[in-house]
Coordinates of C-alpha atoms and ligand atoms in Angstrom, one line a residue:
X1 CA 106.1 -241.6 30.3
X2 CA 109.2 -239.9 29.2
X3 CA 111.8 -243.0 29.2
X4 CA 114.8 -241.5 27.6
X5 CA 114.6 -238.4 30.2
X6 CA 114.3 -240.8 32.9
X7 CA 116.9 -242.9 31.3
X8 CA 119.3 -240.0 30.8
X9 CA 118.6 -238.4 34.5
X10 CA 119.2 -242.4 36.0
X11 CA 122.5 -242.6 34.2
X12 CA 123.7 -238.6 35.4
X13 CA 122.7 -239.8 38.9
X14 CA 124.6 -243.3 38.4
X15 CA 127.6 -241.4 37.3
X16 CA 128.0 -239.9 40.6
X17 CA 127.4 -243.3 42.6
X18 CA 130.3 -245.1 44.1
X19 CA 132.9 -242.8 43.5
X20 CA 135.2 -243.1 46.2
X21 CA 136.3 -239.9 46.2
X22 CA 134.2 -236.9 44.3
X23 CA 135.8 -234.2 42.8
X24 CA 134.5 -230.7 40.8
X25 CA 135.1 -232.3 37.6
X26 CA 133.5 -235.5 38.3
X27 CA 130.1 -233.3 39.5
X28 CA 130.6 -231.6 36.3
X29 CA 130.2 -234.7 34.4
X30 CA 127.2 -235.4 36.3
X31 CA 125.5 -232.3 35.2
X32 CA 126.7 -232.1 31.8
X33 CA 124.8 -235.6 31.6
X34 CA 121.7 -233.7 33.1
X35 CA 122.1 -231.0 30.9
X36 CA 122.0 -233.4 27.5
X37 CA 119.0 -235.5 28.8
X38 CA 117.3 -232.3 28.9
X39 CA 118.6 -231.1 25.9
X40 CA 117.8 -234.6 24.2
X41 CA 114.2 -234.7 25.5
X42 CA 113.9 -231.1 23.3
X43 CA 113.6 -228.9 26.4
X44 CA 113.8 -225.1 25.1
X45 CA 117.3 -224.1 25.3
X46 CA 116.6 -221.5 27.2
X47 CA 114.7 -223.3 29.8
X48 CA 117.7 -225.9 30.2
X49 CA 120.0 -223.4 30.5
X50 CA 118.2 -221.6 33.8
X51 CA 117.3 -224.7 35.0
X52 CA 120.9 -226.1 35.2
X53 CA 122.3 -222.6 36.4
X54 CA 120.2 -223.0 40.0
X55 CA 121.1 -226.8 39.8
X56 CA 125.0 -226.0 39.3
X57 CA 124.8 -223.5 41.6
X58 CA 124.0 -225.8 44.3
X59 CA 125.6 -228.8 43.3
X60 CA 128.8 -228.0 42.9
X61 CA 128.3 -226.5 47.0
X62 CA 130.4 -227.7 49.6
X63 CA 127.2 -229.6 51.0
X64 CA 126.8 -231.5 47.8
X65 CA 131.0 -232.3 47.4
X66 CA 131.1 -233.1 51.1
X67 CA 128.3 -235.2 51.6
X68 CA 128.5 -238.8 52.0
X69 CA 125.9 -239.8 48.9
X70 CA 126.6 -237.2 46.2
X71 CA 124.4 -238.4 44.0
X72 CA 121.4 -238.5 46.4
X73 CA 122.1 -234.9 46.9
X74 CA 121.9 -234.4 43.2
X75 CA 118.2 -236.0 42.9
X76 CA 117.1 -233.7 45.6
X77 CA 118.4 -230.5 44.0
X78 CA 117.1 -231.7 40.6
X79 CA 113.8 -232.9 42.3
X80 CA 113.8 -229.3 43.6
X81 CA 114.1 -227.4 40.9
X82 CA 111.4 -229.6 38.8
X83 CA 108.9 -228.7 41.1
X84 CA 109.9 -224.9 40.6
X85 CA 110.0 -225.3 36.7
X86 CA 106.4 -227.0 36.5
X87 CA 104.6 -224.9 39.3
X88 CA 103.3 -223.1 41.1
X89 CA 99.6 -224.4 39.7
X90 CA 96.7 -224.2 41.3
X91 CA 94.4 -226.8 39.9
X92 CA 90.9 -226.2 41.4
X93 CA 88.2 -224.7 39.1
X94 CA 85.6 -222.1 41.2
X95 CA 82.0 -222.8 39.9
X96 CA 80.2 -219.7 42.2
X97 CA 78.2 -218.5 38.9
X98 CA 75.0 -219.3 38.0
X99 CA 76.3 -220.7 34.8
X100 CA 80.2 -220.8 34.7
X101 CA 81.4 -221.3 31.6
X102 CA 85.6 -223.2 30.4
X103 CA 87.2 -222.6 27.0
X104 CA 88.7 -225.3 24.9
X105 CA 90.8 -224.4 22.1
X106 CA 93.7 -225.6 20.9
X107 CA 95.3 -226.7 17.3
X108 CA 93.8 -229.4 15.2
X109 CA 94.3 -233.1 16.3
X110 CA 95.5 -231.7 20.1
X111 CA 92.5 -233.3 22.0
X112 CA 90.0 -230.7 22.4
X113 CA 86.9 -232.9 21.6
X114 CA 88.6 -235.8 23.5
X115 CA 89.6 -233.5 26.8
X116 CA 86.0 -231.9 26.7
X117 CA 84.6 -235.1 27.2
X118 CA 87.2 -236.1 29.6
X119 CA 86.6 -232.9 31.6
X120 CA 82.9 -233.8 31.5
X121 CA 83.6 -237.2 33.1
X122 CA 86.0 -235.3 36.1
X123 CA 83.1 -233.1 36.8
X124 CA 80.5 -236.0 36.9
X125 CA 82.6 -237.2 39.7
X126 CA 82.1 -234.3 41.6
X127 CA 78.0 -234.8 40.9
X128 CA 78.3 -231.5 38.2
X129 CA 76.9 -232.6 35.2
X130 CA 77.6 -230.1 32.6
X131 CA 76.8 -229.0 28.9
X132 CA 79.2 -229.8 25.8
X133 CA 78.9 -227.5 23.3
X134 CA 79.8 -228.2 19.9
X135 CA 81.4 -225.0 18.5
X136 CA 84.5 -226.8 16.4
X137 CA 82.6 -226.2 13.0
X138 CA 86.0 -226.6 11.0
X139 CA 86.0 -230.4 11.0
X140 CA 82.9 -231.4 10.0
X141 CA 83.0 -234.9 12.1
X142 CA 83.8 -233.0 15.6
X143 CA 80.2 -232.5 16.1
X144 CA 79.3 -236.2 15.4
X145 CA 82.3 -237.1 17.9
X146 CA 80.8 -234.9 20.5
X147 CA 77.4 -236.4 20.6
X148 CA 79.1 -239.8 20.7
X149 CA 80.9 -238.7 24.0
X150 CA 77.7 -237.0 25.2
X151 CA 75.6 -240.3 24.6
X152 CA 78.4 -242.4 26.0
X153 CA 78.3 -239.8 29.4
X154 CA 74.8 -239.4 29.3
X155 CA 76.0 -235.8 29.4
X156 CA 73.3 -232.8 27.2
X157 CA 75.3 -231.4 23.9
X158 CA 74.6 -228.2 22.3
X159 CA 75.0 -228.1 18.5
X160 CA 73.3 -226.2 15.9
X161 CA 72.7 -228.6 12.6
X162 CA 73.7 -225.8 10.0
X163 CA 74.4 -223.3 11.3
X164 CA 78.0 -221.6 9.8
X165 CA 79.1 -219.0 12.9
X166 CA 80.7 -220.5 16.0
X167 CA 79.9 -217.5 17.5
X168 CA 75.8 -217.9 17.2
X169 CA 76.2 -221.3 18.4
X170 CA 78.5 -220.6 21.7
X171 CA 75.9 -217.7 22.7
X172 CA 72.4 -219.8 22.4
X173 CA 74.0 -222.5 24.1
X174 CA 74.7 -220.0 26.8
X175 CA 71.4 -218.7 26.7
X176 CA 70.1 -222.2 26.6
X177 CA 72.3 -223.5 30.1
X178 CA 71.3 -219.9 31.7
X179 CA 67.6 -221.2 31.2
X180 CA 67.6 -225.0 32.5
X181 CA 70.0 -223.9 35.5
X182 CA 73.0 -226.2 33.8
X183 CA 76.1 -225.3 36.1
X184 CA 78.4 -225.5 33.6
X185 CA 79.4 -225.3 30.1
X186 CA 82.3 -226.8 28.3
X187 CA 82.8 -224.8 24.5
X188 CA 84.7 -227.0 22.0
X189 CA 86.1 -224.6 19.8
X190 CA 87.7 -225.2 16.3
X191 CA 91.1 -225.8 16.0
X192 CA 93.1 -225.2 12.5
X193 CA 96.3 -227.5 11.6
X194 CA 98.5 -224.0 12.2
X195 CA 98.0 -220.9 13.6
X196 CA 96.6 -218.7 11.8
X197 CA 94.4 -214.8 11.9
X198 CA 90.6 -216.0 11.0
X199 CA 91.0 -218.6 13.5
X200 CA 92.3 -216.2 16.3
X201 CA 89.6 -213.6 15.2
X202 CA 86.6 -216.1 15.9
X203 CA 88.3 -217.2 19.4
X204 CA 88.8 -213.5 20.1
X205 CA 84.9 -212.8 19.3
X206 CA 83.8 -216.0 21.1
X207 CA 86.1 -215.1 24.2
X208 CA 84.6 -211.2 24.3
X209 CA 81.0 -212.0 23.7
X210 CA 80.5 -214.9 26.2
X211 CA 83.4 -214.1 28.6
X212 CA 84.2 -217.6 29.2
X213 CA 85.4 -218.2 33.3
X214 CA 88.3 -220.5 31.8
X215 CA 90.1 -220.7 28.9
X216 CA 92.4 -223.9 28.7
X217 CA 94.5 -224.2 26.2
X218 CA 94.5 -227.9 24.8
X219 CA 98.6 -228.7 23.9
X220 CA 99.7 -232.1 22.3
X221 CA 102.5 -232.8 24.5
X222 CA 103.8 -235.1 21.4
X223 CA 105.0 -232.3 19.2
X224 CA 107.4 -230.6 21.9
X225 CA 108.8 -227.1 20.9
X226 CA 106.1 -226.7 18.4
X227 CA 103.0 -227.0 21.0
X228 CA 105.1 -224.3 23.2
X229 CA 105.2 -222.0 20.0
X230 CA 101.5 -222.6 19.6
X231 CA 100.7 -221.9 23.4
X232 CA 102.5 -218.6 23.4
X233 CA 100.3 -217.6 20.6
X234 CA 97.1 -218.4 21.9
X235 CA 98.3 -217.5 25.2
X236 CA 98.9 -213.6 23.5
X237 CA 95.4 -213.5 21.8
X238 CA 93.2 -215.2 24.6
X239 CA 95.0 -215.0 28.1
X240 CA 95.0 -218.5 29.1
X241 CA 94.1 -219.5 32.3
X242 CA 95.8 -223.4 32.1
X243 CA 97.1 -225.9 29.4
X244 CA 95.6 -229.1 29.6
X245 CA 98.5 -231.4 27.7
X246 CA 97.2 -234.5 26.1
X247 CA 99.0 -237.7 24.6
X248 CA 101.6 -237.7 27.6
X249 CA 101.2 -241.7 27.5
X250 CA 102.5 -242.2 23.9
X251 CA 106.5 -241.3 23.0
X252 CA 106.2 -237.2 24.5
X253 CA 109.3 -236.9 25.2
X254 CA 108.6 -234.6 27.9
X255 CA 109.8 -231.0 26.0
X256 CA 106.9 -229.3 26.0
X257 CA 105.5 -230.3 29.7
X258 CA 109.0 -228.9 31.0
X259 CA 108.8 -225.9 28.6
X260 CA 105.9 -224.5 28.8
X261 CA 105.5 -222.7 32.0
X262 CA 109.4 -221.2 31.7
X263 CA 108.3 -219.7 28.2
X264 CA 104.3 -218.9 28.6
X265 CA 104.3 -218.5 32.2
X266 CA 100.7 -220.0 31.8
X267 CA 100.6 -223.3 34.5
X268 CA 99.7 -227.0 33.0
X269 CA 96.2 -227.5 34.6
X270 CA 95.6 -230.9 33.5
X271 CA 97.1 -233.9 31.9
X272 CA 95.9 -236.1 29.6
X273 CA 97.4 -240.1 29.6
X274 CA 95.4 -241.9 27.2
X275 CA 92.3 -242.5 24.6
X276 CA 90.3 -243.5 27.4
X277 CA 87.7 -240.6 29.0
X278 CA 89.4 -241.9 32.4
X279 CA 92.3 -240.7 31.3
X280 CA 92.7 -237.2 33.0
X281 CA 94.5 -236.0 35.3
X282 CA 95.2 -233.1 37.6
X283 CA 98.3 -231.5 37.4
X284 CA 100.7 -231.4 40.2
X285 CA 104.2 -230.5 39.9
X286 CA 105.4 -232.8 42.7
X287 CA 103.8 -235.6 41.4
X288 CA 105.1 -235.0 38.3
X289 CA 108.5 -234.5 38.7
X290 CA 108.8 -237.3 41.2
X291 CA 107.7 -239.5 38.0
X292 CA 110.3 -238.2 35.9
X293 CA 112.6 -239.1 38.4
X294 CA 111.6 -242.5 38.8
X295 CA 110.4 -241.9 41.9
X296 CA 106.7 -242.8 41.2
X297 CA 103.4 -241.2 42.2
X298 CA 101.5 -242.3 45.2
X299 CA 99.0 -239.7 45.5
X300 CA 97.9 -240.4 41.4
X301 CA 97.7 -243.7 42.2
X302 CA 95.5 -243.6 44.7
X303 CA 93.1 -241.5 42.3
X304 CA 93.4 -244.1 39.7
X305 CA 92.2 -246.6 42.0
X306 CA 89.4 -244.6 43.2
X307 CA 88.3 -244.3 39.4
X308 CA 87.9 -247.9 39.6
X309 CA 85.0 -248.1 41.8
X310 CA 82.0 -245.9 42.0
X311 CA 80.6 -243.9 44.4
X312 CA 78.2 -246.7 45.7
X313 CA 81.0 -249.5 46.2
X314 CA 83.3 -247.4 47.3
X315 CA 80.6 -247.0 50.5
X316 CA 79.7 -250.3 50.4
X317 CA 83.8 -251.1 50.8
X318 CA 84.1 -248.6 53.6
X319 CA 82.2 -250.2 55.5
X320 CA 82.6 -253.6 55.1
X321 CA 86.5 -252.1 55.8
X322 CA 85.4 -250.5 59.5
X323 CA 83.7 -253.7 60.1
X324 CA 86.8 -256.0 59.4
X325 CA 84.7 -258.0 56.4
X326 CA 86.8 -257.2 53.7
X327 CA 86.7 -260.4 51.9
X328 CA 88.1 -262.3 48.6
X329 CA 84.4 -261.3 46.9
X330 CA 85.4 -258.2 47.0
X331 CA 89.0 -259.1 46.2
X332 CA 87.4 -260.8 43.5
X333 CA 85.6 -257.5 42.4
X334 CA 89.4 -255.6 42.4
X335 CA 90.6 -258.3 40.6
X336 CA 88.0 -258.0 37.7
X337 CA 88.6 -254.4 37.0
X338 CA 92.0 -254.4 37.2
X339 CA 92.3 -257.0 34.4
X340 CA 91.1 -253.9 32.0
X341 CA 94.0 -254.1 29.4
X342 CA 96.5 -251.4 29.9
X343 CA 95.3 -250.5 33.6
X344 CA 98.1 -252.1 35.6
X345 CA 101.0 -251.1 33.4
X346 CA 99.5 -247.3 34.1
X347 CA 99.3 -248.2 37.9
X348 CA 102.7 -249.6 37.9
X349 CA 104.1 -246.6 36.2
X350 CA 103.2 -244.7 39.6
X351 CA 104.6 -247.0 42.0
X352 CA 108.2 -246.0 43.1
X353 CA 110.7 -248.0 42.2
X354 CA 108.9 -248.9 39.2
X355 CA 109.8 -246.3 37.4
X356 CA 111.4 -247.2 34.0
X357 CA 108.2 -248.1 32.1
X358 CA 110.3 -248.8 28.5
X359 CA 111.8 -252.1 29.9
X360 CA 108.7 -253.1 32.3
X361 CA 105.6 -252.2 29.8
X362 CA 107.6 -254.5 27.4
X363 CA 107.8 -257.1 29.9
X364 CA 103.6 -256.5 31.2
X365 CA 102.9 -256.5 27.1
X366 CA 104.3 -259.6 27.1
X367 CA 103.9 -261.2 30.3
X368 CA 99.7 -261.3 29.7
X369 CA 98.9 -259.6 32.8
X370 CA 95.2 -259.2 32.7
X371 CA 95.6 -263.1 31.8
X372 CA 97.4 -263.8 35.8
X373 CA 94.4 -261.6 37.4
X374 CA 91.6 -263.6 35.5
X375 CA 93.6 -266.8 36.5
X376 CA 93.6 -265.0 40.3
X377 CA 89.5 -264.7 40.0
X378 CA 89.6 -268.3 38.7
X379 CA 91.1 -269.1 42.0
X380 CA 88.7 -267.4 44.3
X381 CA 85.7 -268.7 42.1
X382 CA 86.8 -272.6 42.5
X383 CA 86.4 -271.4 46.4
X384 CA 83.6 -272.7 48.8
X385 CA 81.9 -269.5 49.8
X386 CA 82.7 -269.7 53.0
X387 CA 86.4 -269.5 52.4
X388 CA 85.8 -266.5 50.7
X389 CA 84.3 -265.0 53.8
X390 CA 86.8 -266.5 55.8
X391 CA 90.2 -267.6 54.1
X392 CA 91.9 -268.7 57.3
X393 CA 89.6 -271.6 56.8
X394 CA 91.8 -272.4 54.1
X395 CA 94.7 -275.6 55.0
X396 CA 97.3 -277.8 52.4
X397 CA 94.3 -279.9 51.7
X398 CA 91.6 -277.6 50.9
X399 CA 94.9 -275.6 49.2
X400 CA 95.2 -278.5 46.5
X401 CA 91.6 -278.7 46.2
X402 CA 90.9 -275.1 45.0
X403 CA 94.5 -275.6 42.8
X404 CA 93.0 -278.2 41.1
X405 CA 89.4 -276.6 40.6
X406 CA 91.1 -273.7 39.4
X407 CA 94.0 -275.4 36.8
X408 CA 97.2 -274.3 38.8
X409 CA 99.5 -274.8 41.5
X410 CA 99.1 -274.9 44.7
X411 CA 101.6 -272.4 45.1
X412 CA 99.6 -269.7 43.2
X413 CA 96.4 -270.6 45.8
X414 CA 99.1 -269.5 48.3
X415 CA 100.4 -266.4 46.4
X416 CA 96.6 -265.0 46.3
X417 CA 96.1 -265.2 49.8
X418 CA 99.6 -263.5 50.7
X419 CA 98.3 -261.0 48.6
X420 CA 94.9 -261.1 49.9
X421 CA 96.0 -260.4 53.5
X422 CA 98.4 -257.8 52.5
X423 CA 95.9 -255.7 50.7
X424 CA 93.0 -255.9 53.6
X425 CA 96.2 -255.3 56.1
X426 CA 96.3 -252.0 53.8
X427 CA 92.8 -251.3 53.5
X428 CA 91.5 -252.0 57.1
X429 CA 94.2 -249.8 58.2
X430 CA 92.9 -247.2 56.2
X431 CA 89.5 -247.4 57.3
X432 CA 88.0 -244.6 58.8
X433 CA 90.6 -242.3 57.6
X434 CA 89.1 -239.3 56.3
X435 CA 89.8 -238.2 52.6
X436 CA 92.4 -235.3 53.7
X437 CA 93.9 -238.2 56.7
X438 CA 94.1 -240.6 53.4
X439 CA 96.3 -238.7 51.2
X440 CA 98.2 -237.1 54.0
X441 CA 98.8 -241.4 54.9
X442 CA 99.3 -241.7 50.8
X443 CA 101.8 -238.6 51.2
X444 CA 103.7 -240.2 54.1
X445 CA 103.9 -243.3 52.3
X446 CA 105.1 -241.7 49.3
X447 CA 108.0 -239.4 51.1
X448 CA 108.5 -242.7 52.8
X449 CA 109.7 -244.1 50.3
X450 CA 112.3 -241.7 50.0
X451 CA 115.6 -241.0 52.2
X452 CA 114.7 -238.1 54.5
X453 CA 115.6 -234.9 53.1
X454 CA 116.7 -236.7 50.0
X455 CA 114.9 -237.5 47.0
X456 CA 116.0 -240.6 46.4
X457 CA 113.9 -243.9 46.6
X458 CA 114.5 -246.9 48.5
X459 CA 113.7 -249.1 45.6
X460 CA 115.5 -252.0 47.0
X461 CA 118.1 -252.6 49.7
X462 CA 121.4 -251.6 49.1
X463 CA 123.9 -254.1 48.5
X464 CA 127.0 -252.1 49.4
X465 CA 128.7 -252.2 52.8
X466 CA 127.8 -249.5 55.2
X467 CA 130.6 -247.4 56.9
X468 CA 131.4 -248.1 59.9
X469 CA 131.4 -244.3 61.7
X470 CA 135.2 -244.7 61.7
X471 CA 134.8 -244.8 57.9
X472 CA 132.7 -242.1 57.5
X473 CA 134.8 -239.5 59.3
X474 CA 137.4 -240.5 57.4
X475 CA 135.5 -240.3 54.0
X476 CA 134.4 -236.6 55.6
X477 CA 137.7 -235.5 56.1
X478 CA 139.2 -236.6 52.7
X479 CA 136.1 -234.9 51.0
X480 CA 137.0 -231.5 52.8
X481 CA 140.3 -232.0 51.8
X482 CA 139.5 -232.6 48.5
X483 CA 137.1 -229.5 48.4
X484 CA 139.9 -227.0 50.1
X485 CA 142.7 -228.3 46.9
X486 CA 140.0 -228.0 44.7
X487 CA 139.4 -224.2 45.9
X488 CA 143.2 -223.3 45.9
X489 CA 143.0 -224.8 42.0
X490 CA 140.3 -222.7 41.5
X491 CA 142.4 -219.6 42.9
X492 CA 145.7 -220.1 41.0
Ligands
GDP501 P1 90.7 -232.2 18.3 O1 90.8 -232.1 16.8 O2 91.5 -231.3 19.0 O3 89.3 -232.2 18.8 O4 91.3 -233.7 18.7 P2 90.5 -235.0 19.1 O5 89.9 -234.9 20.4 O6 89.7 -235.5 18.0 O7 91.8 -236.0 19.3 C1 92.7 -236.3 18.3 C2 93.2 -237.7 18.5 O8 94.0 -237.7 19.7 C3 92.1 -238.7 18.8 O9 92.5 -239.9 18.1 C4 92.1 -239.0 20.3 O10 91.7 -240.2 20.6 C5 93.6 -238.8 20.6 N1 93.8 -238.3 22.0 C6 93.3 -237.3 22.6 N2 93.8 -237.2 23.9 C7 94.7 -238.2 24.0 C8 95.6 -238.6 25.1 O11 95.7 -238.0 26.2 N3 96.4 -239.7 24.8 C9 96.3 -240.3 23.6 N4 97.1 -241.4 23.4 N5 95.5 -240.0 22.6 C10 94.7 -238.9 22.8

C-alpha cells in the first residue's frame, strides 16, 4: 500500500539520521523531501500545503533542533498530523430502526456492487443479515453480479426483472424488508462513467423518497484527484455520511485517501483492500497513518486473523487456549488457512517493521510462501498423534524421523516447533482476555513497538554506538548553540 509515499517519507526521515550536528537548513531539507513525497503521491496542493505548515511549524522548534534523534521527532510530528488529516471518523453504524436502510453510490467501475456485498459479509459477522438491493439499472450485468454475491453470502437480493425506474425498485424493496422484519437494507445504486445531471436527479429522488440512514459514497482510491472531484460532487447533491475507498491494495498512490477529508470534510468510513468479499476494512486514522509510515498495524491484523476462523472455532480455540491444549492440530488448522494465496503478504504488510511491501511482496511472490506453510502441514501430518498433543515428546531421533516422513531437514522439524511454542506462548497468554483487554494488549504491543513518545519503530536493533551521558550533554549543548547562532542569523 502506497510504496513510493512510504518510500519518499523513509528517505525524508533518513535524511535527518546521523547528522552530527542538525542545523535549520538541514531540517529544511528534510521537509522539502516530505513535502515532494506528498506532492508526488498527487496529494491536493492545497492539502500538502496546510499539512506541511503545522509540520514546519513544529519541526523547525527548538524541541525538534535540540533533541538528540531529530528525525524520530520528525515521524512523530508527521505521525501526528496524519492522524489529524484522516480523522476524526467515527466508524460504527446505529441500526435502532425497524428497518435501517445504507446508500451506495458512487461512479462507474468504483466498487459499489463489490463493497455492497463486502458490507453484507461485515454485517454477517455481527449475526445481521441484510437485504441487497439491486437498484444499478445502468449496467445491465450489475444485477446478475448482485445475485452472484447474494448466492455466494446466502444473503436475500431484491431486483425487479424489467422494471426501468430505480426509484420503484428501491421503494418495494423497502416495503418488502419492512414486511419480513429484515434489519437492514443495502441499495446499489447506478453509477455513470462521469458525473453527470440525470444521474444526480435519480440519486436525489431515491435519497428523498426512501430517506436512506447512510449514504456512503463508494471512491476508487486509484484515480487520486479525480475521485476527490467526484466526492465533492456527490457530497453537494446527497450529504454523505462516509466514503468507503476501494482498490487501496493495487498501485493507489495514496492522493485521494489523504485528500479527501481536507477538501470534502466527509470522513473515509471504510476501506476496501482487495477483490476478495474479506477484503474490508474499517477505517481508522491511526492505523492508517502508522502504515504509511511504515510502522504497521497491529490492531488490523488482529482483525484479519479473526476473519480466518469462524465463530465456532474461534470458541472451540478459546477454550482449548484457557485449558493449556493448544496443540500442532490446531497449528495445523492456522497453517491451512494461511496458505490462502495472497493472505500472508497482506498480514505482513501490517506487521511493523515490515513495512515496505514493494521490495517484500516481490520477494513473498517469489519466495512460494503458501508452498513453506503446506510444507509446515506436511511436517505436522508425518507426526504420531501423540506428538501433536504433546510436542515435548519430540527428541533428535524422533526429529529425523518426522524430517524424513515429511521430505526435509531436520532443521525445518525444529523451526516449526520454535514457531509452535512461540505462537501458543502468544495465544495462551491471551486467553481469557476479554475482546476490549485484547486489543488494549494488541494496542500496547503495537505502541510497543514504538519509542515512547516517538513514533518511530524498533524494527531492529540499532547498530550505532550509544552516548555515553558525557556525550549527550555535550551533543545538547552544541545543539543549543547551534540553535541560538542560527536565531541571531535569523535576526540580521
Ligand atoms: P461498480 O460498477 O461500482 O458496481 O463496480 P464493481 O463492484 O463491479 O467493481 C469494479 C471492479 O473493481 C471489479 O473488477 C471489482 O472486482 C474491483 N474491485 C472492487 N473493489 C476492489 C478493491 O478493493 N480492490 C481491488 N483490487 N479491486 C476491487
Amino acid at each position: 500500500m502506497f510504496d513510493s509515499l512510504q518510500d519518499g517519507l523513509k528517505g525524508a526521515f533518513k535524511s535527518l539520521r546521523g547528522k552530527g550536528k542538525l542545523t535549520e537548513g538541514n531540517m529544511r531539507d528534510g521537509l522539502k523531501m516530505v513535502e515532494q513525497s506528498l506532492l508526488d503521491a498527487d496529494v491536493s496542493i492545497d492539502v500538502v500545503r496546510s499539512f506541511m505548515g503545522s509540520v514546519t511549524e513544529q519541526a523547525l522548534g527548538e524541541k525538534v533542533l535540540l533533541s538528540l534523534k531529530p528525525e524520530e521527532q520528525l515521524v512523530g510530528i508527521v505521525n501526528e498530523e496524519l492522524i489529524k488529516l484522516l480523522g476524526p471518523v467515527d466508524s460504527s453504524i446505529e441500526f435502532n430502526k425497524d428497518v435501517n436502510i445504507i446508500m451506495l453510490c458512487g461512479l462507474q467501475g468504483s466498487g459499489k456492487t463489490t463493497t455492497c456485498g463486502k458490507l453484507a459479509k461485515l454485517l454477517q459477522r455481527e449475526n445481521i443479515t441484510p437485504m441487497l438491493v439491486a437498484a444499478d439499472l445502468q449496467r445491465p450485468a450489475a444485477i446478475q453480479q448482485l445475485h452472484v454475491l447474494g448466492e455466494e453470502l446466502g444473503v436475500p437480493v431484491y431486483s425487479e426483472q424489467g422494471e426501468q425506474d430505480p426509484v420503484k425498485v428501491c421503494t418495494n424493496a423497502v416495503a418488502k424488508a419492512k414486511a419480513e422484519n429484515c434489519k437492514v437494507v443495502i441499495l446499489d445504486t447506478a453509477g455513470r462513467l462521469a458525473i453527470d445531471e440525470e444521474l444526480m436527479e435519480q440519486l436525489k429522488t431515491i435519497d428523498r423518497k426512501v430517506q436512506p440512514d447512510q449514504v456512503m459514497l463508494v471512491v476508487d482510491g486509484m484515480t487520486g484527484q479525480d475521485a476527490v472531484r467526484s466526492a465533492g460532487a456527490f457530497h453537494e447533491a446527497l450529504e454523505l455520511n462516509g466514503v468507503i475507498m476501494t482498490k487501496l491494495d493495487g498501485d493507489a498512490r495514496g492522493g485521494a485517501l489523504l485528500s479527501v477529508k481536507h477538501v470534502t470534510g466527509v470522513p473515509i468510513r471504510f476501506i476496501g483492500t482487495g477483490e476478495h468479499l474479506d477484503n474490508l476494512e474499517v477505517f481508522r486514522p491511526e492505523g492508517m497513518a502508522s502504515r504509511i509510515l511504515g510502522m504497521g498495524d497491529m490492531l488490523a491484523l488482529v482483525d484479519e486473523a479473526n476473519k480466518l476462523v469462524d465463530e465456532k472455532e474461534q470458541a472451540r480455540l478459546q477454550e482449548a487456549m484457557e485449558k493449556g491444549r493448544f496443540t500442532l492440530n490446531d497449528f495445523r488448522s492456522h497453517m491451512e488457512k494461511m496458505a490462502k494465496p495472497g493472505l500472508m503478504q497482506k498480514m505482513m504488510g501490517l506487521l511493523p517493521g515490515m513495512p515496505n511491501m514493494g521490495e517484500i511482496s516481490k520477494m513473498m511472490n517469489n519466495s512460494d510462501t503458501s508452498g513453506q506453510m503446506k510444507r509446515m502441514v506436511g511436517v505436522i501430518d508425518s507426526m504420531t498423534a501423540a506428538e501433536r498433543i504433546d510436542p515435548s515428546v519430540v527428541d533428535v531421533r524422533r526429529k529425523q524421523r518426522i524430517a524424513k516422513g515429511a521430505g526435509v531437514e531436520p532443521k525445518v522439524v525444529s523451526d516449526l516447533l520454535k514457531n509452535f511454542d512461540m505462537m501458543k506462548n502468544v495465544m495462551t497468554g491471551m486467553a481469557g482476555m476479554g475482546a476490549t483487554e485484547k486489543m488494549q494488549k494488541m494496542q500496547e504491543l503495537q505502541s510497543g513497538a514504538m519509542n515512547p513518545g516517538m513514533g518511530m519503530p524498533k524494527m531492529k536493533k540499532s547498530t550505532g554506538k550509544r552516548l555515553t551521558p558525557k556525550q549527550r550533554k555535550k551533543a545538547q549543548k552544541e545543539r543549543a548553540k547551534q540553535l541560538k547562532l542560527m536565531k541571531k542569523n535569523k535576526k540580521k
